Coordinates of C-alpha atoms in Angstrom, one line a residue:
L1 CA 8.3 10.5 -36.3
G2 CA 9.1 13.9 -34.9
L3 CA 7.1 15.4 -37.6
G4 CA 4.0 13.2 -37.1
I5 CA 4.1 13.8 -33.4
S6 CA 4.4 17.6 -34.0
V7 CA 1.5 17.7 -36.4
G8 CA -0.7 15.4 -34.1
A9 CA 0.0 17.6 -31.0
T10 CA -0.8 20.7 -33.1
L11 CA -3.9 19.3 -34.4
L12 CA -5.0 18.1 -30.9
F13 CA -4.3 21.6 -29.4
Y14 CA -6.5 23.1 -32.0
R15 CA -9.2 20.7 -31.3
L16 CA -9.2 21.3 -27.7
I17 CA -9.4 24.9 -28.3
Q18 CA -12.4 24.5 -30.4
G19 CA -13.8 22.5 -27.6
G20 CA -14.3 25.4 -25.3
D21 CA -12.5 26.5 -22.3
L22 CA -9.4 28.3 -23.2
V23 CA -8.2 29.0 -19.9
N24 CA -8.1 25.2 -19.0
V25 CA -6.3 24.4 -22.2
T26 CA -3.5 27.1 -22.1
S27 CA -2.8 26.4 -18.4
L28 CA -2.0 22.9 -19.3
F29 CA 1.2 24.3 -21.1
Y30 CA 2.4 24.8 -17.2
L31 CA 2.6 20.8 -17.1
V32 CA 5.5 20.9 -19.5
P33 CA 8.4 21.6 -17.4
V34 CA 7.0 19.3 -14.4
G35 CA 6.5 16.4 -16.8
T36 CA 9.9 16.8 -18.4
A37 CA 11.7 17.0 -15.1
L38 CA 9.9 13.9 -13.7
L39 CA 10.5 12.1 -16.8
D40 CA 14.1 13.1 -16.5
Y41 CA 14.3 11.9 -13.0
L42 CA 12.4 8.7 -13.6
L43 CA 14.1 7.5 -16.9
L44 CA 17.5 9.3 -16.8
G45 CA 18.1 9.1 -12.8
Q46 CA 18.8 12.9 -12.9
A47 CA 18.4 14.2 -9.4
L48 CA 15.8 16.7 -8.4
S49 CA 16.9 19.8 -6.3
G50 CA 14.8 21.2 -3.4
L51 CA 14.0 24.2 -5.3
A52 CA 12.8 22.3 -8.5
V53 CA 10.4 20.1 -6.4
A54 CA 9.2 23.4 -4.6
G55 CA 8.5 25.0 -8.2
M56 CA 6.7 21.8 -9.2
A57 CA 4.5 22.1 -6.1
A58 CA 4.0 25.7 -7.0
I59 CA 2.9 24.9 -10.6
L60 CA 0.7 22.0 -9.6
G61 CA -1.0 24.2 -6.7
G62 CA -1.6 26.9 -9.3
L63 CA -3.3 24.7 -11.8
A64 CA -5.3 23.2 -9.0
L65 CA -6.7 26.5 -8.3
V66 CA -7.3 27.5 -11.9
M67 CA -9.1 24.0 -12.7
Q68 CA -11.3 24.4 -9.4
G69 CA -12.6 27.6 -10.1
S70 CA -13.5 27.0 -13.8
P71 CA -17.2 26.3 -14.5
R72 CA -17.9 22.9 -15.8

């Protein structure tokens, strides 16, 4: 299952790169720690510190700026 997901994710990544806007594709990598922390909180009940929430807000704000400034 892990191998299938890894291969599928890699193929999806290459497909997105072929599709065009490399800045938007690579900037989505910054969502990985945010998603992991949120899933940890929701599924495992791990508490989020104020610094973690501030970091997630900074990441999301930066991504909003990148996505807003890109031509469509």
